[in-house]
Coordinates of C-alpha atoms and ligand atoms in Angstrom, one line a residue:
M1 CA 115.5 114.8 116.6
K2 CA 116.8 111.9 114.3
Q3 CA 113.7 109.5 113.3
R4 CA 113.6 106.4 115.8
F5 CA 113.3 102.6 114.5
Y6 CA 112.8 99.9 117.0
V7 CA 112.3 96.3 115.8
T8 CA 112.6 92.8 117.8
T9 CA 112.9 89.2 117.5
P10 CA 111.1 86.9 119.8
I11 CA 113.7 85.8 122.5
Y12 CA 114.4 82.2 121.9
Y13 CA 114.3 79.4 124.4
V14 CA 117.8 79.3 125.7
N15 CA 117.6 75.5 126.2
D16 CA 117.1 75.0 122.3
I17 CA 119.8 74.3 119.4
P18 CA 119.1 77.0 117.1
H19 CA 118.2 75.8 113.7
I20 CA 117.2 77.7 110.6
G21 CA 113.6 78.7 111.9
H22 CA 115.4 80.7 114.5
A23 CA 117.7 82.3 111.9
Y24 CA 114.7 83.1 109.9
T25 CA 113.4 85.7 112.3
T26 CA 116.7 87.0 113.2
I27 CA 117.7 87.7 109.8
A28 CA 114.5 89.5 108.8
A29 CA 114.9 91.8 111.6
D30 CA 118.4 92.6 110.9
I31 CA 117.3 93.2 107.3
L32 CA 115.1 95.9 108.7
A33 CA 117.4 97.2 110.8
R34 CA 120.2 97.6 108.4
Y35 CA 117.9 99.1 105.7
N36 CA 116.5 101.7 108.1
R37 CA 120.4 102.4 109.4
L38 CA 121.5 103.4 105.8
Q39 CA 118.3 105.8 105.8
G40 CA 119.9 107.6 108.6
K41 CA 117.5 106.6 111.3
E42 CA 118.5 105.7 114.9
I43 CA 118.2 101.9 115.5
F44 CA 117.2 99.9 118.6
F45 CA 117.5 96.2 117.2
L46 CA 116.7 93.9 120.0
T47 CA 117.1 90.2 120.4
G48 CA 117.8 87.7 123.1
T49 CA 116.9 84.6 125.2
D50 CA 114.0 83.5 127.2
E51 CA 115.4 81.6 130.0
H52 CA 112.9 80.6 132.9
G53 CA 110.5 77.9 133.0
Q54 CA 110.3 74.1 133.5
K55 CA 112.4 72.9 130.7
V56 CA 115.6 74.7 131.5
E57 CA 115.0 73.3 135.1
K58 CA 114.9 70.2 134.0
T59 CA 117.5 69.8 131.6
A60 CA 119.9 71.7 134.1
A61 CA 119.0 69.2 136.8
E62 CA 119.9 66.3 134.4
K63 CA 123.3 68.0 133.7
K64 CA 123.9 68.7 137.4
R65 CA 123.9 72.4 136.8
T66 CA 121.9 75.2 138.4
P67 CA 119.6 76.8 135.8
K68 CA 121.4 79.8 135.6
E69 CA 124.6 78.1 134.8
H70 CA 123.1 75.9 132.3
A71 CA 121.5 79.1 130.5
D72 CA 125.3 80.8 130.8
I73 CA 126.6 77.7 128.7
M74 CA 123.4 77.5 126.3
V75 CA 123.1 81.4 125.5
D76 CA 126.3 81.1 123.5
N77 CA 124.6 79.0 120.8
F78 CA 122.7 81.8 120.1
R79 CA 125.1 84.7 120.6
N80 CA 127.7 82.6 118.3
L81 CA 125.1 82.0 115.3
W82 CA 124.0 85.8 115.4
K83 CA 127.8 86.7 115.0
R84 CA 128.1 84.3 112.3
L85 CA 125.0 85.4 110.6
N86 CA 126.1 88.9 110.7
I87 CA 123.5 89.9 112.8
S88 CA 123.8 93.8 113.8
N89 CA 121.8 93.7 117.1
D90 CA 122.2 96.6 119.4
A91 CA 121.4 94.5 122.6
F92 CA 120.9 91.1 123.7
I93 CA 118.3 90.8 126.4
R94 CA 118.2 87.9 128.8
T95 CA 115.2 87.2 131.0
T96 CA 117.5 86.3 133.9
D97 CA 119.1 90.1 133.9
D98 CA 118.5 91.8 137.4
A99 CA 117.0 94.7 135.3
H100 CA 114.5 92.8 133.5
I101 CA 113.4 90.8 136.6
K102 CA 112.7 94.0 138.3
S103 CA 110.9 95.5 135.5
V104 CA 108.8 92.3 135.4
Q105 CA 108.0 92.5 139.4
G106 CA 107.2 96.3 138.8
L107 CA 104.6 95.6 136.2
L108 CA 103.1 92.8 138.0
Q109 CA 103.0 94.9 141.0
M110 CA 101.2 97.3 139.5
L111 CA 98.7 95.3 137.9
W112 CA 98.0 93.8 141.3
D113 CA 97.7 97.1 142.9
R114 CA 95.0 98.2 139.9
G115 CA 93.1 94.9 140.5
E116 CA 94.0 93.8 137.3
I117 CA 95.1 90.3 138.8
E118 CA 93.1 88.0 141.1
K119 CA 93.7 84.9 142.7
R120 CA 91.3 81.8 141.9
E121 CA 90.8 78.2 142.5
Y122 CA 91.9 76.4 139.3
S123 CA 91.5 73.3 137.7
G124 CA 92.6 72.7 134.3
W125 CA 94.6 70.2 132.1
Y126 CA 98.3 71.0 132.1
C127 CA 100.9 70.0 129.3
T128 CA 104.0 69.7 131.1
P129 CA 106.4 70.0 128.1
D130 CA 104.4 72.9 126.5
E131 CA 104.2 74.5 130.2
R132 CA 100.5 75.5 129.2
F133 CA 97.0 74.8 130.5
W134 CA 94.1 73.9 128.2
T135 CA 90.5 73.7 129.0
E136 CA 88.7 70.2 128.6
K137 CA 87.1 71.5 125.1
D138 CA 90.6 72.5 123.6
L139 CA 91.8 69.1 124.2
V140 CA 92.1 66.8 120.9
E141 CA 91.6 63.3 121.6
G142 CA 92.4 63.9 125.4
N143 CA 95.7 65.4 124.4
C144 CA 97.6 68.9 124.1
P145 CA 96.2 70.3 121.0
D146 CA 99.4 71.9 120.0
C147 CA 101.9 68.9 120.6
G148 CA 99.6 66.0 120.9
R149 CA 101.5 64.9 124.3
P150 CA 99.1 63.8 127.1
V151 CA 98.1 66.2 129.6
D152 CA 97.3 65.9 133.5
Q153 CA 94.8 67.1 135.3
I154 CA 95.9 69.8 138.0
H155 CA 93.9 71.6 140.9
E156 CA 95.4 74.6 142.5
E157 CA 95.5 78.1 143.4
N158 CA 96.6 80.5 141.0
Y159 CA 96.9 84.1 140.1
F160 CA 95.0 85.3 136.9
F161 CA 95.4 88.6 134.7
L162 CA 91.9 89.6 133.8
M163 CA 92.4 89.3 130.3
S164 CA 88.6 88.5 129.3
K165 CA 87.6 92.5 130.0
Y166 CA 89.7 93.7 127.0
Q167 CA 88.1 91.4 124.3
E168 CA 86.1 94.1 122.6
R169 CA 88.6 97.1 123.3
L170 CA 91.3 94.5 121.2
I171 CA 88.9 93.8 118.4
K172 CA 88.1 97.6 118.2
Y173 CA 91.9 98.4 117.9
I174 CA 92.7 95.9 115.4
E175 CA 89.9 96.7 113.2
E176 CA 90.9 100.3 113.6
N177 CA 94.5 99.4 113.0
P178 CA 94.6 97.7 109.5
S179 CA 98.5 97.2 110.0
Y180 CA 98.5 96.4 113.4
I181 CA 98.7 92.6 112.4
L182 CA 100.3 91.7 109.3
P183 CA 100.1 90.0 106.9
D184 CA 96.3 90.4 106.5
T185 CA 95.5 86.4 106.4
R186 CA 96.8 86.4 110.0
R187 CA 95.0 89.5 111.1
N188 CA 91.7 88.0 109.6
E189 CA 92.6 84.8 112.2
V190 CA 93.2 86.6 115.1
L191 CA 90.0 89.0 114.6
G192 CA 87.8 85.7 113.7
F193 CA 89.2 83.8 116.9
L194 CA 88.6 87.2 119.0
K195 CA 84.7 87.2 117.6
N196 CA 83.8 84.0 117.5
N197 CA 85.1 83.0 121.0
T198 CA 84.9 84.3 124.4
L199 CA 88.1 85.3 125.8
G200 CA 89.2 83.7 128.9
D201 CA 91.4 85.3 131.8
L202 CA 95.1 84.4 131.7
C203 CA 96.5 82.4 134.3
I204 CA 100.3 83.9 134.8
S205 CA 101.5 82.0 138.0
R206 CA 103.1 78.7 138.7
P207 CA 103.4 77.5 142.4
K208 CA 106.8 77.5 143.4
S209 CA 106.4 73.9 144.8
R210 CA 105.9 72.8 141.0
L211 CA 108.2 75.2 139.7
S212 CA 111.0 77.1 141.2
W213 CA 112.9 78.6 138.2
G214 CA 110.8 81.7 137.6
I215 CA 110.5 85.1 138.8
P216 CA 108.7 85.3 142.1
L217 CA 105.7 87.3 142.1
P218 CA 106.3 90.5 144.2
F219 CA 103.0 90.1 146.1
D220 CA 103.2 86.2 147.0
E221 CA 106.5 84.5 147.3
N222 CA 104.8 81.2 146.9
F223 CA 104.3 81.7 143.5
V224 CA 106.7 82.5 140.2
T225 CA 105.4 84.1 137.0
Y226 CA 104.4 82.1 134.1
V227 CA 107.0 82.1 131.3
W228 CA 105.3 84.1 128.9
F229 CA 104.3 87.1 131.1
D230 CA 108.1 87.1 131.8
A231 CA 109.2 86.7 128.2
L232 CA 106.8 89.4 126.4
V233 CA 107.9 92.0 129.0
N234 CA 111.1 91.8 127.5
Y235 CA 110.5 94.0 124.6
F236 CA 109.3 96.9 127.2
S237 CA 111.7 96.3 129.7
A238 CA 115.0 96.3 127.2
T239 CA 114.3 99.9 126.5
K240 CA 114.7 101.0 130.1
Y241 CA 118.1 99.5 130.4
L242 CA 119.7 98.3 127.0
A243 CA 118.6 100.9 124.2
P244 CA 120.9 103.1 123.0
P245 CA 120.8 106.4 125.0
T246 CA 119.3 109.2 123.6
P247 CA 119.9 112.8 124.2
P248 CA 117.3 114.3 126.5
S249 CA 114.7 116.5 124.4
P250 CA 113.9 119.8 125.7
S251 CA 110.3 119.0 125.9
S252 CA 110.7 116.1 128.7
P253 CA 112.4 117.6 131.6
Q254 CA 112.2 114.5 133.5
A255 CA 113.8 112.6 130.8
T256 CA 116.7 110.5 132.2
R257 CA 119.8 108.9 130.5
R258 CA 120.3 105.1 130.5
G259 CA 121.1 103.6 133.5
E260 CA 119.7 106.3 135.5
R261 CA 116.2 104.9 135.8
G262 CA 114.6 102.4 137.4
E263 CA 117.5 100.1 138.2
G264 CA 118.8 99.4 141.6
K265 CA 115.9 101.3 143.3
G266 CA 113.8 98.6 144.9
G267 CA 109.9 97.5 144.3
G268 CA 107.3 99.5 145.4
E269 CA 105.8 102.9 143.8
T270 CA 109.0 104.6 142.8
L271 CA 110.0 102.0 140.7
N272 CA 106.5 101.6 139.1
S273 CA 106.0 105.0 138.2
Q274 CA 109.6 105.3 136.8
L275 CA 108.6 102.2 134.7
L276 CA 105.5 103.6 133.3
T277 CA 106.9 107.1 132.8
L278 CA 107.1 107.6 129.1
N279 CA 109.2 110.4 127.6
P280 CA 108.8 111.6 123.9
D281 CA 112.5 110.5 123.6
D282 CA 111.9 106.7 124.7
W283 CA 112.3 103.7 122.6
W284 CA 108.8 102.1 123.6
P285 CA 106.6 101.1 121.3
A286 CA 108.1 99.1 119.1
D287 CA 108.1 99.6 115.3
H288 CA 107.9 95.6 114.5
H289 CA 107.5 92.7 116.8
L290 CA 108.8 90.0 114.2
V291 CA 107.5 86.5 115.3
G292 CA 106.5 83.3 113.8
K293 CA 103.0 82.2 113.0
D294 CA 103.2 79.7 116.1
I295 CA 103.4 82.7 118.6
L296 CA 100.9 85.2 117.1
T297 CA 98.3 84.7 119.7
T298 CA 100.5 85.2 122.8
H299 CA 101.6 88.5 121.0
A300 CA 98.5 89.7 119.5
V301 CA 96.2 88.6 122.6
Y302 CA 98.2 88.2 125.6
W303 CA 100.9 90.9 125.3
S304 CA 98.2 93.6 123.6
T305 CA 95.7 93.2 126.5
M306 CA 98.7 93.3 129.2
L307 CA 99.9 96.8 127.5
M308 CA 96.0 97.8 127.8
A309 CA 96.0 96.9 131.2
L310 CA 99.2 99.0 132.1
N311 CA 97.8 102.0 129.8
L312 CA 101.1 101.7 127.7
P313 CA 100.8 102.0 123.8
L314 CA 100.7 99.3 121.6
P315 CA 103.6 98.3 119.1
K316 CA 102.9 99.7 115.9
N317 CA 103.2 96.2 114.1
I318 CA 103.0 92.7 114.9
F319 CA 104.6 90.5 112.0
A320 CA 104.0 86.8 111.8
H321 CA 105.8 84.9 109.2
G322 CA 105.3 81.2 108.2
W323 CA 107.0 78.2 109.0
W324 CA 110.1 76.4 107.1
T325 CA 109.5 72.8 106.7
V326 CA 112.0 70.1 105.4
H327 CA 110.5 67.7 102.9
G328 CA 107.2 68.8 103.9
K329 CA 107.8 67.9 107.3
K330 CA 108.1 70.1 110.4
M331 CA 111.5 70.3 111.9
S332 CA 112.1 68.3 115.1
K333 CA 114.9 66.6 117.0
S334 CA 113.1 63.5 116.8
L335 CA 113.0 63.3 113.1
G336 CA 116.5 64.4 113.2
N337 CA 115.8 66.7 110.3
M338 CA 116.7 70.2 111.7
V339 CA 118.9 72.4 109.2
D340 CA 121.7 73.6 111.2
P341 CA 122.6 77.3 110.0
N342 CA 126.0 76.8 110.9
V343 CA 126.5 74.3 108.5
M344 CA 124.9 76.0 105.6
V345 CA 127.2 79.0 106.2
E346 CA 130.2 76.7 106.2
K347 CA 129.2 75.1 103.0
Y348 CA 127.7 78.1 101.0
G349 CA 128.6 81.2 102.8
V350 CA 126.5 83.5 104.6
D351 CA 125.0 86.2 102.4
A352 CA 123.9 83.3 100.2
L353 CA 122.0 81.9 102.9
R354 CA 120.4 85.1 103.9
Y355 CA 119.6 85.7 100.1
F356 CA 118.1 82.4 99.7
L357 CA 115.8 82.3 102.9
F358 CA 113.8 85.9 101.7
R359 CA 114.0 85.0 97.8
E360 CA 112.7 81.9 97.6
V361 CA 109.6 82.3 99.5
P362 CA 107.3 85.6 100.2
F363 CA 107.9 86.5 104.0
G364 CA 104.6 85.4 105.7
I365 CA 104.0 82.1 104.3
D366 CA 105.4 78.6 104.6
G367 CA 108.1 77.4 102.9
D368 CA 109.9 74.2 102.3
F369 CA 113.6 74.0 102.6
S370 CA 115.6 72.3 100.1
E371 CA 119.3 72.3 99.5
Q372 CA 118.9 71.8 95.9
A373 CA 116.6 74.9 95.5
F374 CA 119.2 76.7 97.6
I375 CA 122.3 75.6 95.4
N376 CA 119.8 76.7 92.2
R377 CA 119.4 80.2 93.6
I378 CA 123.2 80.5 94.2
N379 CA 124.1 79.2 90.7
T380 CA 121.6 81.0 89.0
D381 CA 120.9 84.3 90.6
L382 CA 124.3 84.7 92.5
A383 CA 126.7 83.2 90.3
N384 CA 125.3 84.0 86.8
D385 CA 123.1 87.1 87.2
L386 CA 125.1 89.2 90.0
G387 CA 128.6 87.8 89.9
N388 CA 129.0 87.8 86.3
L389 CA 127.5 91.3 86.0
V390 CA 130.4 92.5 88.4
S391 CA 133.3 90.3 86.9
R392 CA 132.7 91.1 83.4
F393 CA 132.1 94.7 84.1
I394 CA 135.7 94.9 86.3
A395 CA 137.2 92.7 83.4
M396 CA 136.3 95.2 80.5
A397 CA 136.9 98.4 82.7
E398 CA 140.7 96.7 83.3
K399 CA 141.1 96.1 79.9
Y400 CA 139.6 99.1 78.3
F401 CA 140.7 101.7 80.6
G402 CA 143.1 100.1 83.3
G403 CA 140.1 100.3 85.5
A404 CA 139.3 103.9 85.6
I405 CA 135.8 104.9 85.3
D406 CA 134.8 108.5 84.0
I407 CA 131.8 108.9 86.1
G408 CA 131.6 112.4 84.9
R409 CA 130.2 110.6 81.8
I410 CA 127.1 109.0 83.8
D411 CA 124.2 109.3 81.3
V412 CA 121.7 110.6 83.6
G413 CA 118.1 112.2 83.0
A414 CA 115.2 111.7 80.7
S415 CA 117.4 110.7 77.8
S416 CA 119.4 108.0 79.5
E417 CA 118.0 104.5 78.3
L418 CA 119.6 102.3 81.5
E419 CA 118.1 104.6 84.1
E420 CA 114.7 104.6 82.3
Q421 CA 114.7 100.7 82.0
C422 CA 115.6 100.5 85.9
A423 CA 113.2 103.4 87.2
Y424 CA 110.4 101.2 87.9
A425 CA 112.5 98.4 89.9
H426 CA 114.6 101.0 91.5
M427 CA 111.4 103.0 92.9
N428 CA 109.9 99.7 94.0
V429 CA 113.2 98.7 95.9
H430 CA 112.5 101.7 98.1
R431 CA 108.6 101.4 97.9
K432 CA 107.5 102.5 101.5
E433 CA 104.6 99.9 101.6
Y434 CA 107.0 97.2 100.5
W435 CA 109.2 98.0 103.7
S436 CA 106.2 98.4 106.0
H437 CA 104.5 95.3 104.8
L438 CA 108.0 93.3 104.8
H439 CA 107.7 92.1 101.3
F440 CA 111.3 91.1 101.3
S441 CA 111.1 88.8 98.2
L442 CA 109.5 91.4 96.0
I443 CA 112.1 94.0 96.9
L444 CA 114.6 91.5 95.8
E445 CA 112.8 90.5 92.7
N446 CA 112.9 94.1 91.9
I447 CA 116.7 94.5 92.5
W448 CA 117.3 91.3 90.2
D449 CA 115.2 93.3 87.6
I450 CA 117.9 96.0 87.9
I451 CA 120.6 93.4 87.5
G452 CA 118.7 91.8 84.7
E453 CA 118.3 95.1 82.7
T454 CA 122.0 95.9 83.3
N455 CA 123.2 92.8 81.8
N456 CA 120.9 93.2 78.5
Y457 CA 121.8 96.4 78.2
I458 CA 125.6 95.2 78.2
A459 CA 124.3 92.7 75.5
R460 CA 122.8 95.2 73.5
K461 CA 125.7 97.9 73.5
E462 CA 128.3 95.3 72.9
P463 CA 131.0 97.3 74.5
W464 CA 133.6 95.0 73.0
K465 CA 132.7 96.5 69.6
L466 CA 132.4 100.1 70.8
A467 CA 136.1 99.5 72.2
K468 CA 137.2 99.0 68.5
E469 CA 134.6 101.8 67.2
N470 CA 133.7 104.6 69.3
T471 CA 135.5 105.2 72.6
D472 CA 133.3 108.2 73.6
Q473 CA 130.2 106.3 73.4
L474 CA 132.2 103.2 75.2
K475 CA 132.9 105.6 78.3
I476 CA 129.2 106.4 78.7
V477 CA 127.9 102.9 78.4
M478 CA 130.8 101.8 81.0
S479 CA 130.0 104.6 83.4
N480 CA 126.0 103.6 83.0
I481 CA 126.8 100.2 83.9
W482 CA 129.1 101.0 86.7
N483 CA 126.3 103.4 88.2
A484 CA 124.0 100.5 87.9
S485 CA 126.0 97.9 89.5
R486 CA 126.7 100.6 92.4
I487 CA 122.8 101.0 92.9
T488 CA 122.5 97.4 93.1
A489 CA 125.1 96.6 95.9
L490 CA 123.5 99.5 98.0
S491 CA 120.1 97.9 97.3
L492 CA 121.5 94.6 98.2
Y493 CA 123.1 95.8 101.4
P494 CA 120.5 94.8 104.0
F495 CA 120.1 91.5 102.7
M496 CA 123.9 90.7 101.9
P497 CA 125.7 93.1 103.8
N498 CA 129.0 91.6 103.4
S499 CA 128.8 91.0 99.5
S500 CA 127.3 94.3 99.1
E501 CA 130.5 96.1 100.7
K502 CA 132.7 94.0 98.6
I503 CA 131.0 94.9 95.2
W504 CA 131.3 98.3 96.3
Q505 CA 134.8 98.6 96.9
Q506 CA 135.6 96.6 93.8
L507 CA 133.9 99.1 92.0
G508 CA 136.5 101.7 93.4
M509 CA 134.3 103.2 96.3
K510 CA 135.6 103.6 99.9
S511 CA 133.1 102.2 102.1
L512 CA 129.5 101.6 101.5
V513 CA 128.3 102.0 105.1
D514 CA 130.3 105.0 105.7
E515 CA 129.5 106.6 102.5
A516 CA 125.7 105.8 103.0
K517 CA 125.7 107.3 106.5
Q518 CA 127.5 110.7 105.3
Y519 CA 125.4 110.9 102.2
S520 CA 122.0 109.5 102.8
P521 CA 119.3 110.1 101.2
E522 CA 121.0 111.2 98.1
I523 CA 123.2 108.2 97.6
F524 CA 120.1 106.4 96.7
E525 CA 119.4 108.7 93.8
W526 CA 120.6 107.5 90.6
D527 CA 122.6 110.4 89.8
W528 CA 124.8 110.3 92.9
K529 CA 128.4 110.1 92.1
P530 CA 131.3 110.2 94.6
S531 CA 133.5 113.2 94.6
Y532 CA 136.7 111.4 93.9
E533 CA 138.0 109.3 91.1
I534 CA 137.1 105.8 90.2
K535 CA 139.5 102.9 89.7
V536 CA 137.7 99.5 89.7
S537 CA 139.9 96.7 90.8
K538 CA 139.8 93.0 90.1
A539 CA 139.1 90.7 93.3
E540 CA 137.8 87.1 94.3
H541 CA 134.8 85.9 92.4
L542 CA 132.2 86.7 94.9
F543 CA 129.7 83.7 94.0
P544 CA 131.8 80.6 92.9
R545 CA 129.2 78.1 91.1
I546 CA 128.5 74.9 93.2
E547 CA 128.8 71.8 91.3
T548 CA 126.5 68.8 92.2
K549 CA 125.8 65.7 90.6
N550 CA 122.5 67.2 89.4
N551 CA 124.0 70.3 87.4
R552 CA 127.1 69.1 86.3
Ligands
MSP601 N1 110.5 81.6 123.7 C1 109.4 82.1 123.0 C2 109.2 83.5 122.2 C3 109.2 84.6 123.3 S1 108.7 85.9 122.7 C4 108.4 87.1 124.0 C5 109.6 81.0 121.9 N2 110.7 80.7 121.7 S2 111.1 79.8 120.2 O1 112.8 79.6 120.2 O2 110.5 78.4 120.3 O3 110.8 80.3 119.1 C6 111.2 81.7 118.6 C7 110.8 81.6 116.9 O4 111.6 80.7 116.3 C8 109.4 81.8 116.6 O5 109.2 83.3 116.4 C9 109.2 80.6 116.0 O6 108.1 80.9 115.1 C10 110.3 80.8 115.1 N3 110.6 79.1 114.6 C11 110.6 78.0 115.2 N4 110.6 77.0 114.5 C12 110.3 77.5 113.0 C13 110.5 77.1 111.7 N5 110.4 75.8 111.4 N6 110.3 77.9 110.8 C14 110.3 79.1 110.9 N7 110.4 79.7 112.2 C15 110.2 79.1 113.3 O7 108.8 80.6 121.1

């Protein structure tokens, strides 16, 4: 069976207008999905929208729409943006999908039957905009510790997931699995929090009288489930009805194909046991949940303990990335400083944006978004280093050989100067630890080392002189440059898929994606060569310089 790779983004609040922060998590997941796809793995890349809760209900009422009508309109903001950003998700989950609702209800019923949920009298401080309860000691000067807005005291009966009893087990799990939560700084924060606080139980319901736009509890019609319980389950429920079908493996006789399990069979035990049956060829558990640092606790604590209570395996990794600010300030509607990814793509192109976000700041720490820094990256890294390498090479190839490159001449093996100079960087581009720890900026730095070495090689070898003096040597040098450019295009593919494909074809090859699929993993080696003749061809300049007042 092919190796599997399952990656998720958070499901975004459907009511929000997507900004650069949302784009960030989704592009990161796309980079991972594309890299692993090129390695020949089977991929399930999931994203989607979180559609229940008070905010959607309220905005829909203001707009005189039903909540579902409102969600149906808003969801396109995300769908369209992902198309524009060239996101290769395999599925898009909406928490209003029938099959998802049934899964949530099935899992709730299961927890209820097992005594993992209890009804209790409850009083607490409620932040309506954040839809969250706080205890007295959480409050900051009497206000919500998250958003600083006033909170209301509420007394009511509610259902609680008995999360507290999993505290010790969770600590042990995180300690024994060092890459469960990454980066390490975030892992230490979660461990510190769990070791220094007593974990409470989690209120997982809202009375219908106060909120009707939610999934009804299967065991009490007067309540709907808390939006986070509903949302977190998406990562599991999607594997049951949205994941790519897989051939049943001989070792799993009950394995069924997509669409045949769980759906439309009503609630109760049958649904529950189908939901929780895991076959060796199932997609759960995920390889990576990518989340922003603000939602790490809900994933690392709520979701992990929910899975423990359900006896389901935990995801292999939860990665919490940092936040983008703008001129040092949090992006917000009220400040009017939201960076719209659509506008950035319009102005600078999709690959430039994808590159900038992952080169400028190591994935995991906070960064400040500045258009000038973005322009500098385009002009320096993309236009000068990469763009010039490709266009100079092609111009020389056309001038000296009418575009034909004698790839039989590629100088490989211990004696090859350019190969040796690029070897360490080339190894780093595929370093397992860099990919498993999502060190995207380091990977990009190493790709730029290859580009830098190749540009130096051109300067040192002076092909324009060789053209007059030594045609044989010129052929070897040009073949080596061609090969380093090929390696560059391939390495860049997960980050800049369109540009890489264009460079690949300008270098005279057929299709990067098709050929990578066919020849993986040899195609990543320095000495891979296509079996057909190579003729490079001039095309548009990929990254035109951006002229501004500051760099004119
Ligand atoms: N609906 C929940 C997630 C449920 S997942 C089971 C949610 N949605 S969200 O739309 O508010 O946020 C989604 C993601 O966007 C989070 O990972 C969050 O960290 C990320 N970002 C929101 N603003 C951001 C920045 N300014 N910078 C980087 N990422 C940010 O939370």
